[in-house]
Amino acid sequence: MRWTRSFIHTLRQDPADAEVVSHRLMVRAGMISKLAAGIYNYLPLGLRSIAKLERIIREELEAAGSTELLMPAVQPAELWQESKRWYQYGPELLRIKDRHDRDFCFGPTHEEVITDIVRKEVRSYRQLPVNLYQIQTKFRDEIRPRFGLMRGREFIMKDAYSFHADAADLDVAYRAMEAAYRRIFERCGLDYTTVEADTGNIGGSESHEFMVLAGTGEDAIMSCPCGYGANVEKAATGEITPAPSWPREIPRKPQPVPTPGQKSVEDVAAFLGLHPAHFVKTMIFETEEELVAVLIRGDREINEVKLKNLLGCDHLSLASAEKIEKVTGGPQGFSGPVGLEGARVVADATVMALPVAATGANAADTHLVGVVPGRDFQPATVADVNLAAAGDPCPRCGEPMAEKRGIEVGHIFKLGTKYSIPMRCTFLDAEGNEQPCIMGCYGLGVGRTVAAAVEQNHDGKGIVWPLPLAPYEVVLVMLNADKPEVVEVAERLYGQLRDAGVDVLFDDRQERPGVKFNDMDLIGFPLRIVVGKRGVDNGEIELSLRRDGERRSAPLDGALTAVRETLAGLRAELG
RNA sequence: CGGGGCGUAGCUCAGCCUGGUAGAGCGCACGGUUCGGGACCGUGAGGCCGGUGGUUCAAGUCCACUCGCCCCGACCA
């Protein structure tokens, strides 16, 4: 492709509305442009990177036994009512009406549609398993779209769904898809990790996320050199370091002490000469049906996702000051478990491990010191609702874990029968019994993966594309485009490269060298070839890699060979 | 949904406080000089100052409403 025939428009200045690197650089490089909040145009350069990723995805999924289909973006409400998600999804689901006033939605995901497709066809266990995927535009009306393609409202996603006669067969497909995902991200040249994940709203038994590691990632993940990795929402820990020993005597019963105006654990601890870990922090949550007092050690935080799963509720939030006062009898900031009767008490294991503690007294400006868990209060439930933090011991090997940030680019689930039962997607087994299909689903954010690649591969000048995702692998830069001898050489070389099947963009613009070089650095083509008057006079061209910028000359008549060798070298690095 | 900010030329922004003929840089067009790391000189085109309604002799500027966009938050007792 010739630059002058393509549609490539770089920006000299950063767009005012772009915050993160990938968004900024992709807009500046002319790969995407914004149409509305969270909705982007994929311009020719951007689309090429997307298409390259899609090709890799297709190859690996087909190899893993999945078959492509394409489902409608617009879906009838009836299906979503069958699965009950029509009522569970909030405003994130874009609902629309047709001219007959019938309800539809723009699909944020396709479990309902695929289940409908499969239930209409599958009758017998002999027809299973089924494994289908699509690459398609989805829409989720996010509360706050941001970060360009990283978190748009409209986005391209690969989603796959599998249907099985039993859990063992689902496991086979799950492992195959997991392996396919690994190959996909490896082939893209991305540094990634997998983590155990919470199954969230989609539900199911087992789930893994694929995270591209980048300091700017939205998700916190805990990882251990031993190989354990988990989303912080799900992460377990080994035994947490015990609190320092109690610096005074343990009374026979809790002693109230005045703590005027001291609400936060840190403040009260300092005020009383104790360590935050000596405290039981009591937080009152409310769900759709009850109030719950949750106890956590004072130096720890509550993991609300764990808590939500434990309570099995749909809604979870901190209770208002009024409700706290009503249920505890004391103001916010002075709650404690001793004598608390208005709410179910859930204690984290770290609390029960405390030999003695300080807590709120459920009375204004008062705390209790010398509270012995199990003696002075008895929680209804003891569970792990602790939020893992950097340095906590790994649940598998006990070594300290690190907290890293990642960009979630893939998420696979064992769904089980969450959709097949309500939607009656069933088959007859070998004994003639009707059984629900066991399902898996497998998502991969296409645009987000490309954005993550930029997030992970850039420098001060622009993008540094990994070869497999670069919009073009090679850019041929013609300098001195007003010199006929240069034009002749450049045109001939471009023809050779094109005929040889090299993925090349020919910068045939009449621009000053500085402008061209800066554009190339900004867009980040892996291999740059420069043809200019200086080189032509010497019978040479210049090659350089974007990632190191080192230039080397090659004889003009050996140019094609040099390009091929360089590309072969880059491919070999990817394995 | 709450809080904050911003909407002025294709892009990045000034002008608004203190009302009085619409600005800069970049980009674009033309001419000239330059030409291997975002050149220089000259000339020029380009704006219902997001929209609506007020106040006023007069509104980009003040007021109200509205739409759009961005940021923070929507949890830590």
Tab-separated table of N, CA and C (backbone and C1' of nucleotides) in Angstrom, chain A residues 12 16 28 34 37 143-144 263 283-284 301 304 318 324 332 480 512-515 517-518 521 528 534 542 551, chain B residues 1-2 10-13 25-28 33-39 68-77:
chain	number	residue	atom	x	y	z
A	12	ARG	N	-0.025	15.811	15.401
A	12	ARG	CA	1.208	16.295	16.024
A	12	ARG	C	1.057	16.430	17.521
A	16	ALA	N	-6.893	16.088	23.261
A	16	ALA	CA	-7.185	16.633	24.589
A	16	ALA	C	-7.906	15.630	25.476
A	28	ARG	N	-3.237	9.414	17.949
A	28	ARG	CA	-2.207	10.211	17.265
A	28	ARG	C	-1.673	9.519	16.027
A	34	LYS	N	-12.430	9.024	17.626
A	34	LYS	CA	-13.621	8.893	18.446
A	34	LYS	C	-14.852	9.445	17.733
A	37	ALA	N	-18.624	9.119	23.036
A	37	ALA	CA	-17.977	8.580	24.226
A	37	ALA	C	-17.976	7.053	24.170
A	143	ILE	N	-20.891	2.493	32.687
A	143	ILE	CA	-21.117	3.665	33.515
A	143	ILE	C	-20.216	4.792	33.062
A	144	ARG	N	-18.984	4.437	32.921
A	144	ARG	CA	-18.039	5.468	32.515
A	144	ARG	C	-17.039	4.878	31.529
A	263	LYS	N	-12.551	7.932	65.138
A	263	LYS	CA	-13.350	6.974	64.390
A	263	LYS	C	-12.494	5.948	63.680
A	283	MET	N	-17.918	-3.399	60.038
A	283	MET	CA	-18.555	-2.622	58.986
A	283	MET	C	-19.943	-3.191	58.725
A	284	ILE	N	-20.917	-2.288	58.661
A	284	ILE	CA	-22.295	-2.721	58.473
A	284	ILE	C	-22.666	-2.609	56.995
A	301	GLU	N	-8.426	-5.075	54.896
A	301	GLU	CA	-9.602	-4.547	54.215
A	301	GLU	C	-10.520	-5.702	53.825
A	304	GLU	N	-15.058	-7.156	49.028
A	304	GLU	CA	-16.510	-7.166	48.867
A	304	GLU	C	-16.994	-8.226	47.895
A	318	LEU	N	-22.508	-0.499	51.613
A	318	LEU	CA	-22.375	-0.104	53.004
A	318	LEU	C	-23.672	0.548	53.463
A	324	ILE	N	-26.958	2.277	60.465
A	324	ILE	CA	-25.944	1.795	61.402
A	324	ILE	C	-26.372	2.121	62.833
A	332	GLN	N	-21.977	5.854	63.577
A	332	GLN	CA	-21.003	5.301	62.633
A	332	GLN	C	-19.595	5.563	63.147
A	480	ASN	N	13.651	12.568	-0.258
A	480	ASN	CA	14.005	13.281	-1.483
A	480	ASN	C	13.122	12.840	-2.643
A	512	ARG	N	9.149	16.411	4.296
A	512	ARG	CA	10.515	16.557	4.794
A	512	ARG	C	10.886	15.317	5.602
A	513	PRO	N	12.159	15.010	5.632
A	513	PRO	CA	12.592	13.789	6.329
A	513	PRO	C	12.132	13.732	7.780
A	514	GLY	N	12.260	14.852	8.462
A	514	GLY	CA	11.903	14.855	9.884
A	514	GLY	C	10.452	14.470	10.103
A	515	VAL	N	9.603	14.980	9.242
A	515	VAL	CA	8.189	14.671	9.351
A	515	VAL	C	7.973	13.168	9.167
A	517	PHE	N	10.174	10.634	9.473
A	517	PHE	CA	10.760	9.807	10.539
A	517	PHE	C	9.903	9.859	11.799
A	518	ASN	N	9.410	11.031	12.101
A	518	ASN	CA	8.586	11.127	13.308
A	518	ASN	C	7.279	10.351	13.166
A	521	ASP	N	8.111	6.664	13.628
A	521	ASP	CA	8.334	6.341	15.038
A	521	ASP	C	7.021	6.328	15.798
A	528	ARG	N	12.000	-0.500	9.340
A	528	ARG	CA	11.974	0.681	8.480
A	528	ARG	C	13.074	0.581	7.432
A	534	ARG	N	21.203	10.216	-0.597
A	534	ARG	CA	22.524	9.845	-0.086
A	534	ARG	C	22.814	8.362	-0.337
A	542	GLU	N	18.965	1.847	3.727
A	542	GLU	CA	19.213	1.773	5.173
A	542	GLU	C	18.071	1.010	5.839
A	551	ARG	N	20.718	1.814	12.886
A	551	ARG	CA	20.639	1.781	11.426
A	551	ARG	C	21.784	0.970	10.857
B	1	C	P	-28.741	9.995	35.513
B	1	C	O5'	-28.053	9.798	36.931
B	1	C	C5'	-28.850	9.307	37.982
B	1	C	C4'	-28.004	9.210	39.203
B	1	C	C3'	-27.085	10.394	39.488
B	1	C	O3'	-27.760	11.486	40.074
B	1	C	C1'	-25.897	8.385	39.814
B	2	G	P	-27.148	12.959	39.947
B	2	G	O5'	-25.968	12.950	41.001
B	2	G	C5'	-26.247	13.072	42.392
B	2	G	C4'	-24.957	13.157	43.162
B	2	G	C3'	-24.010	14.277	42.740
B	2	G	O3'	-24.356	15.529	43.306
B	2	G	C1'	-22.799	12.269	42.909
B	10	G	P	-12.923	24.123	11.930
B	10	G	O5'	-12.073	22.790	12.040
B	10	G	C5'	-12.645	21.514	11.714
B	10	G	C4'	-11.506	20.533	11.667
B	10	G	C3'	-10.670	20.473	12.937
B	10	G	O3'	-11.164	19.483	13.823
B	10	G	C1'	-9.262	20.851	11.071
B	11	C	P	-11.132	19.754	15.390
B	11	C	O5'	-9.587	19.603	15.748
B	11	C	C5'	-8.959	18.329	15.749
B	11	C	C4'	-7.526	18.464	16.214
B	11	C	C3'	-7.356	19.170	17.546
B	11	C	O3'	-7.496	18.285	18.630
B	11	C	C1'	-5.901	20.135	15.962
B	12	U	P	-7.949	18.823	20.040
B	12	U	O5'	-6.702	19.696	20.521
B	12	U	C5'	-5.496	19.073	20.918
B	12	U	C4'	-4.516	20.113	21.383
B	12	U	C3'	-5.052	21.090	22.417
B	12	U	O3'	-5.042	20.541	23.718
B	12	U	C1'	-3.915	22.285	20.732
B	13	C	P	-5.995	21.159	24.829
B	13	C	O5'	-5.449	22.661	24.861
B	13	C	C5'	-6.228	23.716	25.304
B	13	C	C4'	-5.499	24.984	24.966
B	13	C	C3'	-6.174	26.271	25.412
B	13	C	O3'	-5.913	26.528	26.780
B	13	C	C1'	-5.434	26.513	23.186
B	25	G	P	0.724	32.912	14.922
B	25	G	O5'	1.080	31.452	15.463
B	25	G	C5'	2.170	31.261	16.357
B	25	G	C4'	2.187	29.821	16.817
B	25	G	C3'	2.116	28.777	15.710
B	25	G	O3'	3.385	28.527	15.123
B	25	G	C1'	0.541	28.241	17.385
B	26	C	P	3.459	28.133	13.585
B	26	C	O5'	2.785	26.686	13.542
B	26	C	C5'	3.446	25.561	14.112
B	26	C	C4'	2.517	24.380	14.187
B	26	C	C3'	1.956	23.887	12.855
B	26	C	O3'	2.868	23.082	12.134
B	26	C	C1'	0.224	24.011	14.446
B	27	G	P	2.892	23.163	10.544
B	27	G	O5'	1.456	22.595	10.147
B	27	G	C5'	1.152	21.217	10.313
B	27	G	C4'	-0.291	20.960	9.977
B	27	G	C3'	-0.728	21.343	8.574
B	27	G	O3'	-0.425	20.317	7.634
B	27	G	C1'	-2.276	22.202	10.118
B	28	C	P	-0.034	20.695	6.149
B	28	C	O5'	-1.378	21.361	5.603
B	28	C	C5'	-2.550	20.591	5.420
B	28	C	C4'	-3.644	21.454	4.832
B	28	C	C3'	-3.242	22.262	3.598
B	28	C	O3'	-3.298	21.480	2.418
B	28	C	C1'	-4.380	23.661	5.118
B	33	U	P	13.113	29.225	-5.420
B	33	U	O5'	13.842	29.241	-4.005
B	33	U	C5'	14.737	30.300	-3.676
B	33	U	C4'	15.098	30.228	-2.220
B	33	U	C3'	15.695	28.907	-1.743
B	33	U	O3'	17.059	28.749	-2.090
B	33	U	C1'	14.052	29.627	-0.207
B	34	U	P	17.627	27.296	-2.171
B	34	U	O5'	17.263	26.840	-0.695
B	34	U	C5'	17.969	25.843	-0.059
B	34	U	C4'	17.346	25.538	1.291
B	34	U	C3'	17.336	24.064	1.621
B	34	U	O3'	18.576	23.661	2.159
B	34	U	C1'	15.199	24.982	2.063
B	35	C	P	19.256	22.414	1.437
B	35	C	O5'	18.372	21.220	2.021
B	35	C	C5'	18.061	21.149	3.417
B	35	C	C4'	17.162	19.970	3.649
B	35	C	C3'	17.680	18.719	2.956
B	35	C	O3'	17.560	17.575	3.777
B	35	C	C1'	15.504	19.246	2.164
B	36	G	P	18.373	16.246	3.300
B	36	G	O5'	18.095	15.261	4.491
B	36	G	C5'	17.080	15.557	5.457
B	36	G	C4'	17.295	14.608	6.611
B	36	G	C3'	18.662	14.765	7.267
B	36	G	O3'	18.590	14.417	8.631
B	36	G	C1'	18.476	12.619	6.350
B	37	G	P	18.139	15.447	9.702
B	37	G	O5'	16.608	15.003	9.723
B	37	G	C5'	15.549	15.969	9.827
B	37	G	C4'	14.790	15.716	11.105
B	37	G	C3'	15.525	16.099	12.381
B	37	G	O3'	14.577	16.567	13.324
B	37	G	C1'	14.961	13.830	12.462
B	38	G	P	14.131	18.143	13.073
B	38	G	O5'	12.809	17.960	12.214
B	38	G	C5'	11.718	17.236	12.760
B	38	G	C4'	10.459	17.723	12.117
B	38	G	C3'	10.072	19.156	12.450
B	38	G	O3'	9.394	19.656	11.312
B	38	G	C1'	8.366	17.686	13.140
B	39	A	P	10.188	20.534	10.329
B	39	A	O5'	10.878	21.669	11.209
B	39	A	C5'	10.487	22.998	11.044
B	39	A	C4'	11.638	23.770	10.431
B	39	A	C3'	11.265	25.195	10.071
B	39	A	O3'	11.370	26.016	11.218
B	39	A	C1'	12.424	24.187	8.268
B	68	G	P	-26.253	14.208	25.718
B	68	G	O5'	-24.806	14.644	25.204
B	68	G	C5'	-24.496	14.583	23.822
B	68	G	C4'	-23.157	15.220	23.566
B	68	G	C3'	-21.988	14.605	24.303
B	68	G	O3'	-21.499	13.450	23.652
B	68	G	C1'	-21.878	16.967	24.459
B	69	C	P	-20.833	12.288	24.554
B	69	C	O5'	-19.445	12.930	25.014
B	69	C	C5'	-18.403	13.111	24.066
B	69	C	C4'	-17.282	13.927	24.668
B	69	C	C3'	-16.617	13.356	25.915
B	69	C	O3'	-15.709	12.316	25.620
B	69	C	C1'	-16.991	15.660	26.210
B	70	C	P	-15.392	11.220	26.716
B	70	C	O5'	-14.470	12.017	27.748
B	70	C	C5'	-13.168	12.437	27.365
B	70	C	C4'	-12.543	13.246	28.468
B	70	C	C3'	-12.462	12.576	29.830
B	70	C	O3'	-11.392	11.654	29.916
B	70	C	C1'	-13.227	14.780	30.097
B	71	C	P	-11.514	10.450	30.943
B	71	C	O5'	-11.245	11.149	32.347
B	71	C	C5'	-9.984	11.728	32.630
B	71	C	C4'	-10.034	12.465	33.948
B	71	C	C3'	-10.492	11.649	35.146
B	71	C	O3'	-9.465	10.843	35.672
B	71	C	C1'	-11.626	13.705	35.141
B	72	C	P	-9.863	9.455	36.346
B	72	C	O5'	-10.412	9.881	37.781
B	72	C	C5'	-9.612	10.626	38.679
B	72	C	C4'	-10.436	11.061	39.863
B	72	C	C3'	-11.278	9.973	40.516
B	72	C	O3'	-10.545	9.133	41.377
B	72	C	C1'	-12.596	11.898	40.220
B	73	G	P	-11.027	7.624	41.564
B	73	G	O5'	-12.428	7.779	42.290
B	73	G	C5'	-12.481	8.299	43.606
B	73	G	C4'	-13.898	8.562	44.018
B	73	G	C3'	-14.814	7.349	44.082
B	73	G	O3'	-14.618	6.587	45.255
B	73	G	C1'	-15.944	9.140	43.054
B	74	A	P	-14.976	5.041	45.188
B	74	A	O5'	-16.562	5.002	45.125
B	74	A	C5'	-17.338	5.512	46.207
B	74	A	C4'	-18.774	5.668	45.758
B	74	A	C3'	-19.499	4.370	45.399
B	74	A	O3'	-20.228	3.800	46.465
B	74	A	C1'	-19.742	5.940	43.653
B	75	C	P	-19.964	3.568	47.767
B	75	C	O5'	-18.933	4.756	47.853
B	75	C	C5'	-17.617	4.754	48.386
B	75	C	C4'	-17.413	3.683	49.398
B	75	C	C3'	-16.040	3.584	50.029
B	75	C	O3'	-15.919	4.556	51.057
B	75	C	C1'	-16.859	1.426	49.530
B	76	C	P	-14.481	5.070	51.332
B	76	C	O5'	-14.062	4.118	52.514
B	76	C	C5'	-14.966	3.961	53.583
B	76	C	C4'	-14.407	3.043	54.619
B	76	C	C3'	-12.962	3.375	54.987
B	76	C	O3'	-12.899	3.348	56.354
B	76	C	C1'	-13.137	1.132	54.161
B	77	A	P	-11.882	3.656	57.272
B	77	A	O5'	-12.977	3.715	58.436
B	77	A	C5'	-13.222	4.735	59.250
B	77	A	C4'	-14.166	4.131	60.210
B	77	A	C3'	-13.868	2.651	60.442
B	77	A	O3'	-12.796	2.444	61.329
B	77	A	C1'	-16.190	3.035	60.186
